[in-house]
Short mmCIF file of N, CA and C in Angstrom, two decimals:
data_model
loop_
_atom_site.label_atom_id
_atom_site.label_comp_id
_atom_site.label_asym_id
_atom_site.label_seq_id
_atom_site.Cartn_x
_atom_site.Cartn_y
_atom_site.Cartn_z
N UNK A 1 60.74 11.43 11.28
CA UNK A 1 61.86 10.52 11.27
C UNK A 1 61.50 9.22 10.55
N UNK A 2 60.29 8.77 10.71
CA UNK A 2 59.88 7.52 10.05
C UNK A 2 59.94 7.69 8.54
N UNK A 3 59.50 8.82 8.04
CA UNK A 3 59.53 9.08 6.60
C UNK A 3 60.94 9.12 6.06
N UNK A 4 61.87 9.70 6.78
CA UNK A 4 63.26 9.75 6.36
C UNK A 4 63.85 8.34 6.28
N UNK A 5 63.54 7.49 7.27
CA UNK A 5 64.03 6.12 7.22
C UNK A 5 63.47 5.38 6.01
N UNK A 6 62.19 5.61 5.70
CA UNK A 6 61.58 4.96 4.53
C UNK A 6 62.28 5.39 3.24
N UNK A 7 62.59 6.68 3.13
CA UNK A 7 63.28 7.17 1.92
C UNK A 7 64.69 6.57 1.86
N UNK A 8 65.37 6.51 2.98
CA UNK A 8 66.70 5.93 3.01
C UNK A 8 66.67 4.47 2.59
N UNK A 9 65.71 3.70 3.09
CA UNK A 9 65.58 2.31 2.72
C UNK A 9 65.31 2.18 1.23
N UNK A 10 64.45 3.04 0.72
CA UNK A 10 64.13 3.01 -0.73
C UNK A 10 65.37 3.29 -1.55
N UNK A 11 66.18 4.25 -1.13
CA UNK A 11 67.41 4.56 -1.88
C UNK A 11 68.38 3.37 -1.82
N UNK A 12 68.45 2.72 -0.67
CA UNK A 12 69.32 1.56 -0.55
C UNK A 12 68.85 0.45 -1.47
N UNK A 13 67.53 0.27 -1.54
CA UNK A 13 66.98 -0.76 -2.40
C UNK A 13 67.32 -0.46 -3.89
N UNK A 14 67.17 0.79 -4.26
CA UNK A 14 67.46 1.16 -5.66
C UNK A 14 68.95 1.03 -5.96
N UNK A 15 69.79 1.29 -4.99
CA UNK A 15 71.24 1.10 -5.18
C UNK A 15 71.52 -0.37 -5.48
N UNK A 16 70.87 -1.28 -4.75
CA UNK A 16 71.05 -2.72 -5.01
C UNK A 16 70.58 -3.06 -6.41
N UNK A 17 69.46 -2.48 -6.83
CA UNK A 17 68.95 -2.77 -8.15
C UNK A 17 69.91 -2.30 -9.24
N UNK A 18 70.67 -1.22 -8.96
CA UNK A 18 71.62 -0.75 -9.92
C UNK A 18 72.91 -1.58 -9.93
N UNK A 19 73.32 -2.07 -8.78
CA UNK A 19 74.55 -2.83 -8.69
C UNK A 19 74.42 -4.22 -9.24
N UNK A 20 73.30 -4.86 -9.01
CA UNK A 20 73.10 -6.27 -9.44
C UNK A 20 73.31 -6.49 -10.93
N UNK A 21 72.72 -5.67 -11.83
CA UNK A 21 72.95 -5.89 -13.26
C UNK A 21 74.41 -5.68 -13.66
N UNK A 22 75.08 -4.71 -13.04
CA UNK A 22 76.48 -4.48 -13.32
C UNK A 22 77.30 -5.68 -12.95
N UNK A 23 77.06 -6.23 -11.77
CA UNK A 23 77.77 -7.43 -11.31
C UNK A 23 77.49 -8.59 -12.27
N UNK A 24 76.25 -8.76 -12.66
CA UNK A 24 75.89 -9.85 -13.58
C UNK A 24 76.62 -9.68 -14.91
N UNK A 25 76.76 -8.45 -15.39
CA UNK A 25 77.44 -8.22 -16.66
C UNK A 25 78.92 -8.56 -16.58
N UNK A 26 79.56 -8.21 -15.47
CA UNK A 26 80.97 -8.51 -15.28
C UNK A 26 81.19 -10.00 -15.21
N UNK A 27 80.40 -10.69 -14.40
CA UNK A 27 80.52 -12.15 -14.27
C UNK A 27 80.22 -12.83 -15.60
N UNK A 28 79.20 -12.36 -16.28
CA UNK A 28 78.83 -12.91 -17.57
C UNK A 28 79.93 -12.76 -18.61
N UNK A 29 80.60 -11.61 -18.62
CA UNK A 29 81.66 -11.38 -19.57
C UNK A 29 82.86 -12.29 -19.29
N UNK A 30 83.13 -12.55 -18.03
CA UNK A 30 84.26 -13.41 -17.68
C UNK A 30 84.02 -14.86 -18.06
N UNK A 31 82.79 -15.30 -18.06
CA UNK A 31 82.45 -16.70 -18.30
C UNK A 31 81.49 -16.84 -19.48
N UNK A 32 81.67 -16.02 -20.52
CA UNK A 32 80.73 -15.99 -21.63
C UNK A 32 80.66 -17.30 -22.38
N UNK A 33 81.77 -18.05 -22.46
CA UNK A 33 81.76 -19.28 -23.21
C UNK A 33 81.08 -20.43 -22.47
N UNK A 34 80.82 -20.29 -21.19
CA UNK A 34 80.22 -21.35 -20.41
C UNK A 34 78.70 -21.29 -20.51
N UNK A 35 78.07 -22.43 -20.60
CA UNK A 35 76.61 -22.49 -20.72
C UNK A 35 76.05 -23.01 -19.41
N UNK A 36 76.11 -22.17 -18.38
CA UNK A 36 75.53 -22.53 -17.10
C UNK A 36 74.59 -21.44 -16.66
N UNK A 37 73.65 -21.74 -15.81
CA UNK A 37 72.69 -20.76 -15.35
C UNK A 37 72.93 -20.36 -13.92
N UNK A 38 73.88 -19.49 -13.69
CA UNK A 38 74.23 -19.08 -12.33
C UNK A 38 73.54 -17.79 -11.95
N UNK A 39 73.46 -17.56 -10.66
CA UNK A 39 72.93 -16.33 -10.13
C UNK A 39 73.95 -15.79 -9.14
N UNK A 40 74.32 -14.52 -9.29
CA UNK A 40 75.26 -13.88 -8.37
C UNK A 40 74.57 -12.63 -7.79
N UNK A 41 74.84 -12.35 -6.53
CA UNK A 41 74.29 -11.17 -5.90
C UNK A 41 75.33 -10.58 -4.98
N UNK A 42 75.40 -9.25 -4.93
CA UNK A 42 76.27 -8.53 -4.00
C UNK A 42 75.46 -7.41 -3.40
N UNK A 43 75.60 -7.23 -2.11
CA UNK A 43 74.87 -6.18 -1.42
C UNK A 43 75.87 -5.29 -0.69
N UNK A 44 75.82 -4.00 -1.01
CA UNK A 44 76.68 -3.01 -0.37
C UNK A 44 76.27 -2.82 1.07
N UNK A 45 77.23 -2.55 1.95
CA UNK A 45 76.94 -2.34 3.36
C UNK A 45 75.97 -1.20 3.60
N UNK A 46 75.93 -0.21 2.68
CA UNK A 46 75.00 0.90 2.84
C UNK A 46 73.55 0.46 2.59
N UNK A 47 73.36 -0.74 2.03
CA UNK A 47 72.01 -1.21 1.75
C UNK A 47 71.48 -2.16 2.81
N UNK A 48 72.22 -2.39 3.87
CA UNK A 48 71.76 -3.27 4.94
C UNK A 48 71.57 -2.51 6.21
N UNK A 49 70.74 -3.01 7.08
CA UNK A 49 70.40 -2.33 8.33
C UNK A 49 71.63 -2.20 9.23
N UNK A 50 72.45 -3.25 9.32
CA UNK A 50 73.59 -3.22 10.24
C UNK A 50 74.92 -2.83 9.58
N UNK A 51 74.89 -2.49 8.29
CA UNK A 51 76.12 -2.09 7.60
C UNK A 51 76.94 -3.23 7.04
N UNK A 52 76.42 -4.45 7.14
CA UNK A 52 77.17 -5.62 6.61
C UNK A 52 77.03 -5.66 5.10
N UNK A 53 78.13 -5.98 4.44
CA UNK A 53 78.13 -6.20 3.01
C UNK A 53 78.31 -7.69 2.79
N UNK A 54 77.68 -8.23 1.75
CA UNK A 54 77.84 -9.65 1.50
C UNK A 54 77.65 -9.94 0.03
N UNK A 55 78.13 -11.11 -0.38
CA UNK A 55 77.99 -11.56 -1.75
C UNK A 55 77.66 -13.05 -1.72
N UNK A 56 76.96 -13.49 -2.71
CA UNK A 56 76.62 -14.91 -2.80
C UNK A 56 76.45 -15.31 -4.26
N UNK A 57 76.55 -16.62 -4.47
CA UNK A 57 76.41 -17.14 -5.84
C UNK A 57 75.98 -18.58 -5.79
N UNK A 58 75.15 -18.97 -6.70
CA UNK A 58 74.87 -20.40 -6.88
C UNK A 58 75.42 -20.81 -8.22
N UNK A 59 75.87 -22.04 -8.32
CA UNK A 59 76.46 -22.54 -9.56
C UNK A 59 75.65 -23.74 -10.04
N UNK A 60 74.97 -23.58 -11.15
CA UNK A 60 74.20 -24.66 -11.72
C UNK A 60 75.11 -25.49 -12.61
N UNK A 61 75.80 -26.42 -12.02
CA UNK A 61 76.81 -27.20 -12.72
C UNK A 61 76.88 -28.59 -12.08
N UNK A 62 77.06 -29.60 -12.90
CA UNK A 62 77.15 -30.95 -12.36
C UNK A 62 78.54 -31.25 -11.80
N UNK A 63 79.54 -30.47 -12.15
CA UNK A 63 80.90 -30.74 -11.72
C UNK A 63 81.45 -29.62 -10.82
N UNK A 64 80.56 -28.84 -10.18
CA UNK A 64 81.02 -27.74 -9.33
C UNK A 64 81.56 -28.28 -8.00
N UNK A 65 82.35 -27.48 -7.36
CA UNK A 65 82.92 -27.84 -6.04
C UNK A 65 81.95 -27.33 -5.00
N UNK A 66 81.13 -28.22 -4.47
CA UNK A 66 80.09 -27.86 -3.50
C UNK A 66 80.54 -27.97 -2.06
N UNK A 67 81.82 -28.27 -1.83
CA UNK A 67 82.31 -28.42 -0.47
C UNK A 67 82.28 -27.09 0.27
N UNK A 68 82.12 -27.17 1.59
CA UNK A 68 82.07 -25.99 2.43
C UNK A 68 83.02 -26.21 3.60
N UNK A 69 83.82 -25.19 3.89
CA UNK A 69 84.76 -25.29 5.02
C UNK A 69 84.95 -23.92 5.64
N UNK A 70 85.56 -23.90 6.81
CA UNK A 70 85.89 -22.65 7.51
C UNK A 70 87.37 -22.38 7.27
N UNK A 71 87.67 -21.17 6.82
CA UNK A 71 89.03 -20.73 6.68
C UNK A 71 89.26 -19.67 7.75
N UNK A 72 90.10 -20.00 8.76
CA UNK A 72 90.28 -19.04 9.86
C UNK A 72 90.97 -17.77 9.39
N UNK A 73 90.66 -16.66 10.03
CA UNK A 73 91.31 -15.39 9.67
C UNK A 73 92.77 -15.43 10.10
N UNK A 74 93.58 -14.64 9.41
CA UNK A 74 94.98 -14.53 9.78
C UNK A 74 95.51 -13.19 9.33
N UNK A 75 96.61 -12.79 9.91
CA UNK A 75 97.28 -11.55 9.51
C UNK A 75 98.28 -11.88 8.40
N UNK A 76 98.17 -11.18 7.30
CA UNK A 76 99.07 -11.40 6.17
C UNK A 76 100.22 -10.39 6.23
N UNK A 77 101.39 -10.84 5.88
CA UNK A 77 102.53 -9.93 5.83
C UNK A 77 102.27 -8.89 4.73
N UNK A 78 102.89 -7.75 4.88
CA UNK A 78 102.73 -6.71 3.85
C UNK A 78 103.24 -7.19 2.51
N UNK A 79 102.95 -6.46 1.50
CA UNK A 79 103.41 -6.82 0.16
C UNK A 79 102.31 -7.45 -0.67
N UNK A 80 102.75 -8.10 -1.74
CA UNK A 80 101.80 -8.69 -2.67
C UNK A 80 101.40 -10.09 -2.29
N UNK A 81 100.15 -10.45 -2.58
CA UNK A 81 99.65 -11.81 -2.35
C UNK A 81 99.31 -12.42 -3.69
N UNK A 82 99.39 -13.74 -3.83
CA UNK A 82 99.07 -14.35 -5.12
C UNK A 82 97.58 -14.22 -5.45
N UNK A 83 97.28 -14.12 -6.73
CA UNK A 83 95.90 -14.01 -7.22
C UNK A 83 95.62 -15.27 -8.04
N UNK A 84 94.46 -15.88 -7.79
CA UNK A 84 94.05 -17.11 -8.49
C UNK A 84 92.76 -16.85 -9.24
N UNK A 85 92.57 -17.51 -10.37
CA UNK A 85 91.27 -17.45 -11.05
C UNK A 85 90.30 -18.31 -10.29
N UNK A 86 89.01 -18.06 -10.52
CA UNK A 86 87.94 -18.84 -9.87
C UNK A 86 87.69 -20.08 -10.71
N UNK A 87 87.99 -21.23 -10.15
CA UNK A 87 87.77 -22.49 -10.86
C UNK A 87 86.35 -22.98 -10.55
N UNK A 88 85.55 -23.16 -11.58
CA UNK A 88 84.16 -23.55 -11.36
C UNK A 88 84.01 -25.06 -11.08
N UNK A 89 85.04 -25.84 -11.33
CA UNK A 89 84.93 -27.29 -11.14
C UNK A 89 85.70 -27.74 -9.89
N UNK A 90 85.47 -28.97 -9.52
CA UNK A 90 86.17 -29.55 -8.36
C UNK A 90 87.59 -29.90 -8.77
N UNK A 91 88.60 -29.65 -7.98
CA UNK A 91 88.58 -28.81 -6.77
C UNK A 91 88.76 -27.35 -7.16
N UNK A 92 88.11 -26.45 -6.45
CA UNK A 92 88.17 -25.03 -6.84
C UNK A 92 89.52 -24.40 -6.55
N UNK A 93 90.25 -24.90 -5.52
CA UNK A 93 91.57 -24.41 -5.19
C UNK A 93 92.32 -25.49 -4.42
N UNK A 94 93.59 -25.69 -4.73
CA UNK A 94 94.42 -26.69 -4.04
C UNK A 94 95.70 -25.99 -3.61
N UNK A 95 96.01 -26.09 -2.33
CA UNK A 95 97.23 -25.45 -1.85
C UNK A 95 97.32 -25.51 -0.33
N UNK A 96 98.29 -24.77 0.18
CA UNK A 96 98.54 -24.73 1.63
C UNK A 96 98.31 -23.31 2.14
N UNK A 97 98.03 -23.20 3.41
CA UNK A 97 97.84 -21.90 4.03
C UNK A 97 96.40 -21.55 4.34
N UNK A 98 95.45 -22.35 3.88
CA UNK A 98 94.03 -22.11 4.15
C UNK A 98 93.41 -23.23 4.97
N UNK A 99 94.20 -24.18 5.41
CA UNK A 99 93.72 -25.32 6.18
C UNK A 99 93.84 -26.62 5.41
N UNK A 100 93.80 -27.73 6.15
CA UNK A 100 94.00 -29.06 5.57
C UNK A 100 92.96 -29.40 4.50
N UNK A 101 91.82 -28.79 4.60
CA UNK A 101 90.72 -29.04 3.64
C UNK A 101 91.20 -28.83 2.19
N UNK A 102 92.10 -27.88 1.97
CA UNK A 102 92.58 -27.54 0.62
C UNK A 102 93.88 -28.19 0.25
N UNK A 103 94.47 -28.99 1.15
CA UNK A 103 95.73 -29.68 0.81
C UNK A 103 95.50 -30.62 -0.36
N UNK A 104 96.53 -30.83 -1.20
CA UNK A 104 96.33 -31.69 -2.37
C UNK A 104 96.07 -33.14 -1.99
N UNK A 105 95.15 -33.73 -2.71
CA UNK A 105 94.84 -35.16 -2.59
C UNK A 105 95.63 -35.90 -3.69
N UNK A 106 95.57 -37.20 -3.69
CA UNK A 106 96.28 -37.97 -4.70
C UNK A 106 95.87 -37.55 -6.11
N UNK A 107 96.85 -37.22 -6.91
CA UNK A 107 96.61 -36.83 -8.31
C UNK A 107 96.32 -35.35 -8.50
N UNK A 108 96.24 -34.56 -7.46
CA UNK A 108 95.95 -33.12 -7.57
C UNK A 108 97.23 -32.33 -7.51
N UNK A 109 97.35 -31.35 -8.40
CA UNK A 109 98.47 -30.43 -8.34
C UNK A 109 98.08 -29.15 -7.62
N UNK A 110 99.05 -28.36 -7.24
CA UNK A 110 98.77 -27.11 -6.57
C UNK A 110 98.17 -26.11 -7.57
N UNK A 111 97.28 -25.28 -7.11
CA UNK A 111 96.72 -24.19 -7.94
C UNK A 111 97.83 -23.20 -8.27
N UNK A 112 97.87 -22.73 -9.50
CA UNK A 112 98.91 -21.81 -9.93
C UNK A 112 98.37 -20.38 -9.92
N UNK A 113 99.08 -19.45 -9.30
CA UNK A 113 98.62 -18.05 -9.31
C UNK A 113 98.76 -17.47 -10.72
N UNK A 114 97.87 -16.54 -11.06
CA UNK A 114 97.91 -15.85 -12.35
C UNK A 114 98.59 -14.50 -12.22
N UNK A 115 98.93 -14.11 -11.02
CA UNK A 115 99.59 -12.84 -10.78
C UNK A 115 99.72 -12.54 -9.32
N UNK A 116 100.24 -11.37 -9.01
CA UNK A 116 100.42 -10.92 -7.64
C UNK A 116 100.02 -9.46 -7.52
#
């Protein structure tokens, strides 16, 4: 049984090694004109001991939005939800429905969805 677990862990590790370059290529293609040195990582739930999946990113930018807040979970009505692009600068998103943290400040307009 120990040997089977070791093989399973090795396969999970190799899966992560295969996913990371693909993720980097997608992110790189979306922001090809930007000259920043970011690192993005995503880990599939099959590659973790407890089945958790997670993603993370650092942004090497002097004008990035480094704020951190808690957005409580909620039930969304059926149907389509608005889709927004990822804004690399401050503020990353301005609007209502995610908590006061994201409400517009003086001079800020609401973020515009790019689709649904």
